Short mmCIF file of C-alpha atoms in Angstrom, two decimals:
data_model
loop_
_atom_site.label_atom_id
_atom_site.label_comp_id
_atom_site.label_asym_id
_atom_site.label_seq_id
_atom_site.Cartn_x
_atom_site.Cartn_y
_atom_site.Cartn_z
CA ALA A 298 0.00 0.00 0.00
CA GLN A 299 1.13 3.51 -0.75
CA THR A 300 2.07 5.75 2.16
CA VAL A 301 2.85 9.46 2.38
CA THR A 302 4.94 10.94 5.19
CA GLN A 303 5.20 14.58 6.16
CA SER A 304 7.77 14.88 8.91
CA GLN A 305 7.16 18.53 9.79
CA PRO A 306 3.98 18.97 11.84
CA GLU A 307 4.41 22.76 11.97
CA MET A 308 6.47 25.37 10.17
CA SER A 309 6.63 29.12 10.36
CA VAL A 310 8.10 31.70 8.02
CA GLN A 311 8.37 35.44 7.87
CA GLU A 312 6.38 37.26 5.23
CA ALA A 313 8.30 37.59 1.94
CA GLU A 314 10.72 34.79 2.82
CA THR A 315 10.99 31.30 1.36
CA VAL A 316 9.95 28.08 3.04
CA THR A 317 10.22 24.43 2.03
CA LEU A 318 7.83 21.71 3.15
CA SER A 319 9.00 18.10 3.00
CA CYS A 320 7.23 14.98 1.85
CA THR A 321 8.32 11.42 1.23
CA TYR A 322 6.23 8.60 -0.14
CA ASP A 323 6.42 4.90 -0.72
CA THR A 324 5.15 3.05 -3.76
CA SER A 325 6.15 0.22 -6.01
CA GLU A 326 4.49 1.84 -9.01
CA ASN A 327 6.41 3.64 -11.73
CA ASN A 328 3.63 5.90 -12.97
CA TYR A 329 1.75 8.05 -10.51
CA TYR A 330 0.86 11.61 -9.58
CA LEU A 331 1.93 13.72 -6.63
CA PHE A 332 0.12 16.76 -5.29
CA TRP A 333 0.29 19.50 -2.74
CA TYR A 334 -3.08 20.64 -1.38
CA LYS A 335 -3.73 23.68 0.77
CA GLN A 336 -6.46 23.74 3.43
CA PRO A 337 -6.90 27.22 4.94
CA PRO A 338 -8.52 27.44 8.37
CA SER A 339 -12.22 26.56 8.12
CA ARG A 340 -12.08 26.58 4.33
CA GLN A 341 -12.07 23.89 1.72
CA MET A 342 -9.07 22.15 0.29
CA ILE A 343 -7.63 23.45 -2.95
CA LEU A 344 -4.95 22.06 -5.24
CA VAL A 345 -1.70 24.01 -5.18
CA ILE A 346 0.49 22.07 -7.57
CA ARG A 347 0.81 18.62 -9.12
CA GLN A 348 3.61 16.53 -10.58
CA GLU A 349 3.39 13.59 -12.95
CA ALA A 350 6.00 10.96 -12.08
CA TYR A 351 6.99 10.42 -15.72
CA LYS A 352 7.98 14.07 -16.07
CA GLN A 353 11.52 14.88 -15.02
CA GLN A 354 10.95 18.61 -14.99
CA ASN A 355 9.82 19.98 -11.65
CA ALA A 356 6.40 21.63 -11.68
CA THR A 357 6.05 25.34 -11.00
CA GLU A 358 2.96 27.45 -10.35
CA ASN A 359 3.77 31.11 -9.74
CA ARG A 360 5.36 31.29 -6.24
CA PHE A 361 5.04 27.54 -5.71
CA SER A 362 7.51 24.99 -7.00
CA VAL A 363 8.40 21.41 -6.22
CA ASN A 364 11.59 19.42 -5.97
CA PHE A 365 10.69 15.94 -7.20
CA GLN A 366 13.31 13.28 -6.58
CA LYS A 367 11.84 10.06 -7.96
CA ALA A 368 14.65 7.73 -6.91
CA ALA A 369 14.57 9.08 -3.37
CA LYS A 370 10.75 9.18 -3.38
CA SER A 371 10.85 12.73 -2.18
CA PHE A 372 8.50 15.56 -3.15
CA SER A 373 9.07 18.89 -1.41
CA LEU A 374 7.15 22.14 -1.87
CA LYS A 375 8.91 25.49 -1.97
CA ILE A 376 6.91 28.65 -1.38
CA SER A 377 8.71 31.82 -2.40
CA ASP A 378 7.82 35.33 -1.27
CA SER A 379 5.51 33.96 1.42
CA GLN A 380 2.29 35.85 1.99
CA LEU A 381 -0.06 35.99 4.95
CA GLY A 382 -2.68 34.24 2.83
CA ASP A 383 -0.39 31.22 2.56
CA THR A 384 -1.14 30.39 6.19
CA ALA A 385 -2.84 27.00 6.03
CA MET A 386 -2.46 23.29 6.48
CA TYR A 387 -0.57 21.79 3.56
CA PHE A 388 -1.07 18.18 2.55
CA CYS A 389 1.12 16.12 0.30
CA ALA A 390 -0.86 13.51 -1.61
CA PHE A 391 -0.22 10.58 -3.92
CA SER A 392 -2.44 9.12 -6.61
CA GLU A 393 -1.99 6.02 -8.71
CA TYR A 394 -3.60 6.20 -12.14
CA GLY A 395 -5.15 9.50 -11.11
CA ASN A 396 -7.70 7.83 -8.85
CA LYS A 397 -8.08 8.04 -5.09
CA LEU A 398 -5.75 10.29 -3.18
CA VAL A 399 -3.52 9.08 -0.34
CA PHE A 400 -2.68 12.00 1.95
CA GLY A 401 0.07 12.68 4.42
CA ALA A 402 -0.72 13.94 7.93
CA GLY A 403 -0.14 17.55 6.91
CA THR A 404 2.09 20.46 7.84
CA ILE A 405 0.68 23.58 9.46
CA LEU A 406 2.34 26.62 7.90
CA ARG A 407 2.15 29.96 9.66
CA VAL A 408 3.28 33.08 7.84
CA LYS A 409 4.25 35.85 10.24
CA SER A 410 4.18 39.57 9.50
CA ASP B 248 -19.74 26.62 -11.84
CA THR B 249 -20.81 26.68 -8.21
CA GLY B 250 -18.28 24.14 -6.97
CA VAL B 251 -18.87 21.06 -4.85
CA SER B 252 -21.48 21.56 -2.16
CA GLN B 253 -22.18 19.46 0.92
CA ASP B 254 -25.11 19.42 3.26
CA PRO B 255 -25.33 19.75 6.19
CA ARG B 256 -22.15 21.58 7.11
CA HIS B 257 -22.40 20.48 10.72
CA LYS B 258 -24.22 17.59 12.34
CA ILE B 259 -24.42 16.72 16.02
CA THR B 260 -25.98 13.38 16.82
CA LYS B 261 -26.24 10.97 19.69
CA ARG B 262 -24.50 7.64 19.66
CA GLY B 263 -26.61 5.00 18.02
CA GLN B 264 -28.50 7.36 15.71
CA ASN B 265 -28.34 7.22 11.93
CA VAL B 266 -27.10 10.17 9.89
CA THR B 267 -27.08 10.94 6.18
CA PHE B 268 -24.92 13.44 4.34
CA ARG B 269 -25.38 14.77 0.84
CA CYS B 270 -22.82 15.85 -1.74
CA ASP B 271 -23.58 17.73 -4.96
CA PRO B 272 -20.62 17.58 -7.34
CA ILE B 273 -19.70 20.02 -10.06
CA SER B 274 -22.36 19.44 -12.69
CA GLU B 275 -20.38 17.85 -15.52
CA HIS B 276 -18.12 15.76 -13.25
CA ASN B 277 -18.54 12.03 -13.63
CA ARG B 278 -16.46 10.89 -10.67
CA LEU B 279 -17.27 11.48 -7.00
CA TYR B 280 -15.15 10.64 -3.96
CA TRP B 281 -15.78 10.49 -0.22
CA TYR B 282 -12.99 11.02 2.33
CA ARG B 283 -12.92 11.21 6.11
CA GLN B 284 -10.65 13.59 7.99
CA THR B 285 -10.09 13.41 11.72
CA LEU B 286 -8.63 16.31 13.67
CA GLY B 287 -4.99 16.96 12.86
CA GLN B 288 -4.82 14.27 10.19
CA GLY B 289 -4.96 14.09 6.44
CA PRO B 290 -8.11 12.90 4.69
CA GLU B 291 -8.56 9.15 4.29
CA PHE B 292 -10.26 7.66 1.28
CA LEU B 293 -13.61 5.98 1.85
CA THR B 294 -15.16 5.26 -1.54
CA TYR B 295 -15.66 6.59 -5.04
CA PHE B 296 -18.17 6.46 -7.86
CA GLN B 297 -17.88 6.80 -11.57
CA ASN B 298 -21.31 7.93 -12.70
CA GLU B 299 -23.65 5.75 -10.63
CA ALA B 300 -21.26 2.82 -10.23
CA GLN B 301 -19.40 2.47 -6.93
CA LEU B 302 -15.95 1.36 -8.08
CA GLU B 303 -13.94 1.09 -4.88
CA LYS B 304 -14.54 0.97 -1.15
CA SER B 305 -11.93 1.30 1.57
CA ARG B 306 -11.61 -1.16 4.42
CA LEU B 307 -12.44 1.87 6.58
CA LEU B 308 -15.97 1.70 5.21
CA SER B 309 -17.53 -0.72 7.69
CA ASP B 310 -20.93 -2.27 7.12
CA ARG B 311 -22.46 0.63 9.05
CA PHE B 312 -21.50 2.94 6.21
CA SER B 313 -23.27 3.01 2.87
CA ALA B 314 -22.92 5.37 -0.04
CA GLU B 315 -25.06 5.83 -3.09
CA ARG B 316 -25.02 7.94 -6.21
CA PRO B 317 -28.34 7.42 -7.92
CA LYS B 318 -28.51 8.70 -11.49
CA GLY B 319 -24.84 9.62 -11.34
CA SER B 320 -25.45 13.08 -9.92
CA PHE B 321 -25.55 13.82 -6.18
CA SER B 322 -24.34 11.28 -3.65
CA THR B 323 -25.37 10.37 -0.13
CA LEU B 324 -23.29 8.85 2.64
CA GLU B 325 -25.23 7.18 5.44
CA ILE B 326 -23.81 6.08 8.76
CA GLN B 327 -25.97 3.74 10.78
CA ARG B 328 -25.72 3.28 14.56
CA THR B 329 -23.17 6.05 14.91
CA GLU B 330 -20.26 5.63 17.31
CA GLN B 331 -18.08 8.28 18.92
CA GLY B 332 -15.23 7.18 16.68
CA ASP B 333 -17.26 8.33 13.68
CA SER B 334 -16.76 11.95 14.74
CA ALA B 335 -14.83 13.54 11.88
CA MET B 336 -15.05 15.83 8.89
CA TYR B 337 -16.54 14.04 5.88
CA LEU B 338 -15.24 15.46 2.63
CA CYS B 339 -16.63 15.02 -0.84
CA ALA B 340 -14.68 15.65 -4.03
CA SER B 341 -15.56 15.42 -7.69
CA SER B 342 -13.60 15.23 -10.90
CA LEU B 343 -14.02 14.90 -14.63
CA VAL B 344 -12.25 11.86 -15.98
CA LEU B 345 -11.01 12.34 -19.50
CA GLN B 346 -7.59 10.88 -20.12
CA GLY B 347 -4.94 10.32 -17.49
CA PHE B 348 -4.99 12.76 -14.63
CA ASN B 349 -8.23 14.11 -13.20
CA GLU B 350 -8.14 16.96 -10.69
CA GLN B 351 -10.31 16.48 -7.66
CA TYR B 352 -12.28 19.49 -6.43
CA PHE B 353 -13.24 19.35 -2.79
CA GLY B 354 -16.36 20.51 -1.03
CA PRO B 355 -16.39 22.31 2.33
CA GLY B 356 -17.10 19.12 4.24
CA THR B 357 -19.66 17.98 6.79
CA ARG B 358 -18.42 17.99 10.36
CA LEU B 359 -19.99 15.18 12.38
CA THR B 360 -19.94 15.15 16.14
CA VAL B 361 -21.24 12.04 17.89
CA THR B 362 -22.03 12.59 21.57
#
């Protein structure tokens, strides 16, 4: 069974600085998808960024980028120029064949002014 | 596009009672998922439908849980004889399956408290 591990329960960062959230996963599959989801306090979960395992190039979405290391089964999220609105719980998730999502336990990110 | 909606948003019930939650997916989405999220944890998959067919159920989905998606539109999740351990946020997500990846859009969730 696939598992996703987020080893940082909480992180904090100053506004405008850069922060990296870590994620490792375990799978025997070769083709899969990886995601970072954001869940703001009392609001619904939204997709931040996704990575297809067959693509070597790391995904980037504006201030959000990933460092995908397939051999190491590592998938970290870098947030540049952090903003107060980035304060949220961040979940790393895995999907095989684009079906059900397997989530990590999450990392609470607090952006401080 | 009004997004995924869930009703009710909050439900308080006594142990042993039955509860039913509803999820309305984004209108053209053919796939619908249910997840359960306990406090401080990531969501856990419960089941999913493609149109009206239930394609997969998690071992977490005991025989007290049943889900339906009649006519391939909205879905209901029923919990019979609720237990305190059922207290959680129940999340619904929908997606449009075309080829390969399908992005799941989440609803706001139904928070269940069993007293």
